Amino acid sequence: MKTLYLDCGMGAAGDMLTAALLELIPDKAGFLKKLNGLGLPGVSVTAERSVKCGITGTHISVKIHGEEEQAHPHHSHGDLEDIRRIVGSLPVPTIVKLDIMAVYNEIAEAESRVHGVPVRQIHFHEVGAMDAVTDITAVCLLMHEIGADQVIASVVHVGSGSVRCAHGILPVPAPATAHILRGIPICGGSIDGELCTPTGAALLKHFVTEFGQLPAMKTAAIGYGMGKKDFPAANCVRAMLGATQDTT
């Protein structure tokens, strides 16, 4: 059985998952060319070599009109209908569009519960920014291309302390992230910071079929998707693709 295992010992974010999965496929340049050709407004995606704690992997950089989105955190908020229009226009398979919207619906439902407003009134703030649209689209496309029969992930390390967001300073995991991760095994620890984002949590919830330890598997490819920050532990998601015995 073709199995994808995601090691989330340092959490998960959209860009980290994108980078880890990108390292698993043979034609990385071709995928980036396809992603940049989708017509996402003003988006440019590049893959860069990154080293964390002596481990070499990939970091994904998303720029909007030549600038990193985080430099303008308030200029591209959108509601679910805005996202739906963007996704509907993408030249990707229907199943990928359905995956993208399922992930966004998960985030919208969490934001709705946390803020006590209807889903139609949710504005996505950081999650609605074009870099997050790009990350979610990229992960859904990569999952479709990899075509694993099952996706298993480790316990999700969420970090500790607090995080500053559009609404102020919130505890880690952020409330929306905590809501999305209900029913999923999580842990904290000594790392001070937000390790799992709402985008990362929603992607895991949508694609992962089982959470647990690394199964007995013959690995064919291993990818390291690096985050931006430096911590005492390597800030990355590790993806392992291989074959496990079908026990059904």
Short mmCIF file of C-alpha atoms in Angstrom, two decimals:
data_model
loop_
_atom_site.label_atom_id
_atom_site.label_comp_id
_atom_site.label_asym_id
_atom_site.label_seq_id
_atom_site.Cartn_x
_atom_site.Cartn_y
_atom_site.Cartn_z
CA MET A 1 0.00 0.00 0.00
CA LYS A 2 1.38 3.40 -0.97
CA THR A 3 1.71 5.26 2.32
CA LEU A 4 2.59 8.84 3.15
CA TYR A 5 3.80 9.52 6.70
CA LEU A 6 3.98 13.08 8.06
CA ASP A 7 6.19 13.73 11.06
CA CYS A 8 4.66 16.74 12.81
CA GLY A 9 7.01 16.74 15.78
CA MET A 10 7.54 20.45 15.13
CA GLY A 11 3.96 21.16 14.13
CA ALA A 12 2.65 21.94 10.67
CA ALA A 13 2.03 24.97 8.49
CA GLY A 14 0.93 25.30 4.89
CA ASP A 15 4.33 26.31 3.55
CA MET A 16 6.12 23.54 5.48
CA LEU A 17 3.73 20.87 4.19
CA THR A 18 4.09 22.23 0.65
CA ALA A 19 7.89 22.08 0.84
CA ALA A 20 8.00 18.60 2.38
CA LEU A 21 5.65 17.16 -0.26
CA LEU A 22 7.48 18.97 -3.06
CA GLU A 23 10.67 17.13 -2.10
CA LEU A 24 8.90 13.80 -2.69
CA ILE A 25 8.13 14.33 -6.36
CA PRO A 26 10.68 13.91 -9.17
CA ASP A 27 9.87 17.03 -11.21
CA LYS A 28 10.01 19.84 -8.66
CA ALA A 29 10.70 22.55 -11.22
CA GLY A 30 7.80 21.38 -13.35
CA PHE A 31 5.42 21.50 -10.40
CA LEU A 32 6.49 25.04 -9.45
CA LYS A 33 6.02 26.13 -13.06
CA LYS A 34 2.51 24.64 -13.01
CA LEU A 35 1.70 26.31 -9.67
CA ASN A 36 2.95 29.69 -10.89
CA GLY A 37 0.89 29.29 -14.06
CA LEU A 38 -2.46 28.76 -12.33
CA GLY A 39 -3.34 32.45 -12.43
CA LEU A 40 -3.45 33.08 -8.70
CA PRO A 41 -3.51 36.91 -8.56
CA GLY A 42 0.01 38.33 -8.37
CA VAL A 43 1.47 35.13 -6.91
CA SER A 44 5.06 33.99 -7.41
CA VAL A 45 6.30 30.83 -5.69
CA THR A 46 9.93 29.78 -5.35
CA ALA A 47 11.67 26.92 -3.54
CA GLU A 48 14.83 27.69 -1.61
CA ARG A 49 17.42 25.50 0.12
CA SER A 50 17.15 25.80 3.90
CA VAL A 51 19.19 24.34 6.74
CA LYS A 52 17.79 23.79 10.24
CA CYS A 53 19.94 22.20 12.96
CA GLY A 54 22.25 20.81 10.28
CA ILE A 55 19.45 19.24 8.22
CA THR A 56 19.00 20.42 4.64
CA GLY A 57 15.51 20.80 3.25
CA THR A 58 13.29 23.14 1.26
CA HIS A 59 11.65 26.40 2.22
CA ILE A 60 8.79 27.73 0.12
CA SER A 61 8.64 31.47 -0.51
CA VAL A 62 5.39 33.04 -1.70
CA LYS A 63 5.46 36.62 -2.95
CA ILE A 64 2.49 38.74 -3.95
CA HIS A 65 3.36 41.33 -6.60
CA GLY A 66 7.00 40.86 -5.66
CA GLU A 67 6.60 41.22 -1.90
CA GLU A 68 6.07 38.73 0.89
CA GLU A 69 2.44 38.74 1.97
CA GLN A 70 3.31 39.14 5.65
CA ALA A 71 4.60 42.62 4.89
CA HIS A 72 1.00 43.68 4.22
CA PRO A 73 -1.10 41.57 6.59
CA HIS A 74 -4.26 43.66 6.22
CA HIS A 75 -4.64 44.18 2.48
CA SER A 76 -6.07 40.89 1.26
CA HIS A 77 -8.74 39.71 3.64
CA GLY A 78 -11.57 37.81 2.02
CA ASP A 79 -14.68 35.84 2.82
CA LEU A 80 -15.57 32.33 1.77
CA GLU A 81 -17.26 33.49 -1.44
CA ASP A 82 -14.12 35.38 -2.48
CA ILE A 83 -12.10 32.20 -1.95
CA ARG A 84 -14.70 30.13 -3.81
CA ARG A 85 -14.49 32.44 -6.84
CA ILE A 86 -10.70 32.23 -6.94
CA VAL A 87 -10.70 28.45 -6.58
CA GLY A 88 -13.47 28.01 -9.13
CA SER A 89 -11.37 29.73 -11.78
CA LEU A 90 -8.27 27.58 -11.25
CA PRO A 91 -7.29 25.22 -14.10
CA VAL A 92 -7.01 22.18 -11.80
CA PRO A 93 -8.97 18.91 -11.56
CA THR A 94 -12.38 19.09 -9.91
CA ILE A 95 -11.24 16.81 -7.07
CA VAL A 96 -8.47 19.30 -6.23
CA LYS A 97 -10.98 22.18 -6.16
CA LEU A 98 -13.17 20.14 -3.82
CA ASP A 99 -10.19 19.45 -1.55
CA ILE A 100 -9.24 23.14 -1.43
CA MET A 101 -12.76 24.21 -0.52
CA ALA A 102 -13.10 21.44 2.07
CA VAL A 103 -9.98 22.77 3.81
CA TYR A 104 -11.33 26.33 3.70
CA ASN A 105 -14.73 25.21 4.98
CA GLU A 106 -12.96 23.59 7.93
CA ILE A 107 -11.18 26.86 8.72
CA ALA A 108 -14.35 28.92 8.24
CA GLU A 109 -16.33 26.68 10.58
CA ALA A 110 -13.62 26.98 13.24
CA GLU A 111 -13.45 30.77 12.91
CA SER A 112 -17.25 30.93 13.07
CA ARG A 113 -17.33 28.94 16.33
CA VAL A 114 -14.49 30.90 17.91
CA HIS A 115 -15.80 34.36 17.02
CA GLY A 116 -19.50 33.58 17.39
CA VAL A 117 -20.54 34.85 13.95
CA PRO A 118 -22.06 33.06 10.93
CA VAL A 119 -19.69 31.48 8.43
CA ARG A 120 -20.79 33.94 5.73
CA GLN A 121 -19.51 36.83 7.86
CA ILE A 122 -16.06 35.33 8.46
CA HIS A 123 -13.14 37.29 7.07
CA PHE A 124 -10.07 35.12 6.99
CA HIS A 125 -7.37 37.68 7.97
CA GLU A 126 -4.03 35.81 7.71
CA VAL A 127 -5.71 32.65 6.43
CA GLY A 128 -7.48 34.56 3.65
CA ALA A 129 -4.26 36.10 2.39
CA MET A 130 -3.08 34.97 -1.02
CA ASP A 131 -0.07 33.16 0.37
CA ALA A 132 -2.40 30.86 2.34
CA VAL A 133 -4.57 30.32 -0.76
CA THR A 134 -1.38 29.34 -2.56
CA ASP A 135 -0.20 26.99 0.22
CA ILE A 136 -3.54 25.18 0.39
CA THR A 137 -3.76 24.90 -3.40
CA ALA A 138 -0.18 23.60 -3.58
CA VAL A 139 -0.71 20.94 -0.89
CA CYS A 140 -3.96 19.75 -2.50
CA LEU A 141 -2.26 19.53 -5.91
CA LEU A 142 0.74 17.68 -4.46
CA MET A 143 -1.48 15.22 -2.60
CA HIS A 144 -3.33 14.55 -5.86
CA GLU A 145 -0.05 14.06 -7.72
CA ILE A 146 1.48 11.78 -5.06
CA GLY A 147 -1.68 9.69 -4.88
CA ALA A 148 -1.03 7.90 -1.58
CA ASP A 149 -3.46 5.16 -0.57
CA GLN A 150 -3.25 6.32 3.03
CA VAL A 151 -1.82 9.30 4.92
CA ILE A 152 -0.61 8.78 8.48
CA ALA A 153 0.68 11.54 10.74
CA SER A 154 2.37 11.70 14.11
CA VAL A 155 1.03 13.42 17.19
CA VAL A 156 0.93 17.14 16.33
CA HIS A 157 3.24 19.37 18.37
CA VAL A 158 1.40 22.69 18.75
CA GLY A 159 4.02 24.64 20.72
CA SER A 160 3.40 26.76 23.80
CA GLY A 161 3.12 30.35 24.98
CA SER A 162 1.19 32.94 23.00
CA VAL A 163 0.88 34.24 19.44
CA ARG A 164 0.03 37.68 18.09
CA CYS A 165 -2.63 37.72 15.38
CA ALA A 166 -5.14 40.15 13.85
CA HIS A 167 -7.36 39.93 16.95
CA GLY A 168 -4.60 40.45 19.52
CA ILE A 169 -2.47 38.14 21.63
CA LEU A 170 -3.90 34.63 21.90
CA PRO A 171 -2.77 31.42 23.64
CA VAL A 172 -1.05 28.64 21.72
CA PRO A 173 -2.63 26.78 20.06
CA ALA A 174 -4.68 29.67 18.71
CA PRO A 175 -8.42 29.13 19.32
CA ALA A 176 -9.23 28.33 15.68
CA THR A 177 -6.33 25.88 15.52
CA ALA A 178 -7.45 24.22 18.75
CA HIS A 179 -10.98 23.84 17.38
CA ILE A 180 -9.78 22.29 14.12
CA LEU A 181 -7.55 19.84 16.02
CA ARG A 182 -10.38 18.44 18.15
CA GLY A 183 -10.19 14.65 18.08
CA ILE A 184 -6.58 14.73 16.86
CA PRO A 185 -3.71 13.82 19.24
CA ILE A 186 -1.69 16.94 20.07
CA CYS A 187 1.06 17.84 22.50
CA GLY A 188 2.78 20.92 23.86
CA GLY A 189 6.35 21.10 25.09
CA SER A 190 9.22 23.43 25.84
CA ILE A 191 9.24 25.22 22.46
CA ASP A 192 7.89 28.74 22.95
CA GLY A 193 5.87 29.69 19.89
CA GLU A 194 3.07 28.68 17.51
CA LEU A 195 4.13 25.50 15.71
CA CYS A 196 0.79 24.52 14.16
CA THR A 197 -1.19 27.12 12.23
CA PRO A 198 -4.90 26.98 11.34
CA THR A 199 -3.95 26.26 7.73
CA GLY A 200 -1.63 23.42 8.74
CA ALA A 201 -4.24 21.99 11.12
CA ALA A 202 -6.99 22.06 8.48
CA LEU A 203 -4.79 20.39 5.87
CA LEU A 204 -3.90 17.62 8.31
CA LYS A 205 -7.53 17.12 9.32
CA HIS A 206 -8.63 16.84 5.70
CA PHE A 207 -5.95 14.52 4.36
CA VAL A 208 -4.71 12.39 7.27
CA THR A 209 -6.51 9.08 7.60
CA GLU A 210 -4.79 7.98 10.82
CA PHE A 211 -2.66 9.54 13.55
CA GLY A 212 -0.01 7.42 15.20
CA GLN A 213 3.54 6.14 15.07
CA LEU A 214 5.55 5.52 11.93
CA PRO A 215 4.38 2.15 10.59
CA ALA A 216 6.65 -0.57 9.20
CA MET A 217 7.30 0.69 5.71
CA LYS A 218 9.88 0.61 2.93
CA THR A 219 10.60 4.27 2.24
CA ALA A 220 11.16 5.42 -1.31
CA ALA A 221 11.45 9.18 -0.74
CA ILE A 222 11.89 11.55 2.21
CA GLY A 223 11.21 15.27 2.20
CA TYR A 224 11.96 18.05 4.68
CA GLY A 225 9.78 21.16 4.62
CA MET A 226 11.40 23.97 6.59
CA GLY A 227 9.71 26.77 8.51
CA LYS A 228 11.07 30.31 8.74
CA LYS A 229 11.92 30.45 12.44
CA ASP A 230 14.86 28.89 14.24
CA PHE A 231 14.25 26.80 17.36
CA PRO A 232 16.43 24.47 19.45
CA ALA A 233 14.89 21.61 17.42
CA ALA A 234 14.83 21.43 13.62
CA ASN A 235 11.82 23.47 12.52
CA CYS A 236 10.46 21.21 9.80
CA VAL A 237 7.80 18.78 8.68
CA ARG A 238 9.27 15.48 7.50
CA ALA A 239 7.33 13.56 4.86
CA MET A 240 8.13 9.92 4.14
CA LEU A 241 6.66 8.11 1.15
CA GLY A 242 6.86 4.37 0.80
CA ALA A 243 5.14 1.01 0.88
CA THR A 244 3.41 -0.65 3.80
CA GLN A 245 1.84 -4.07 3.88
CA ASP A 246 -1.88 -4.11 3.18
CA THR A 247 -3.43 -5.69 6.27
CA THR A 248 -7.04 -5.57 5.06
#
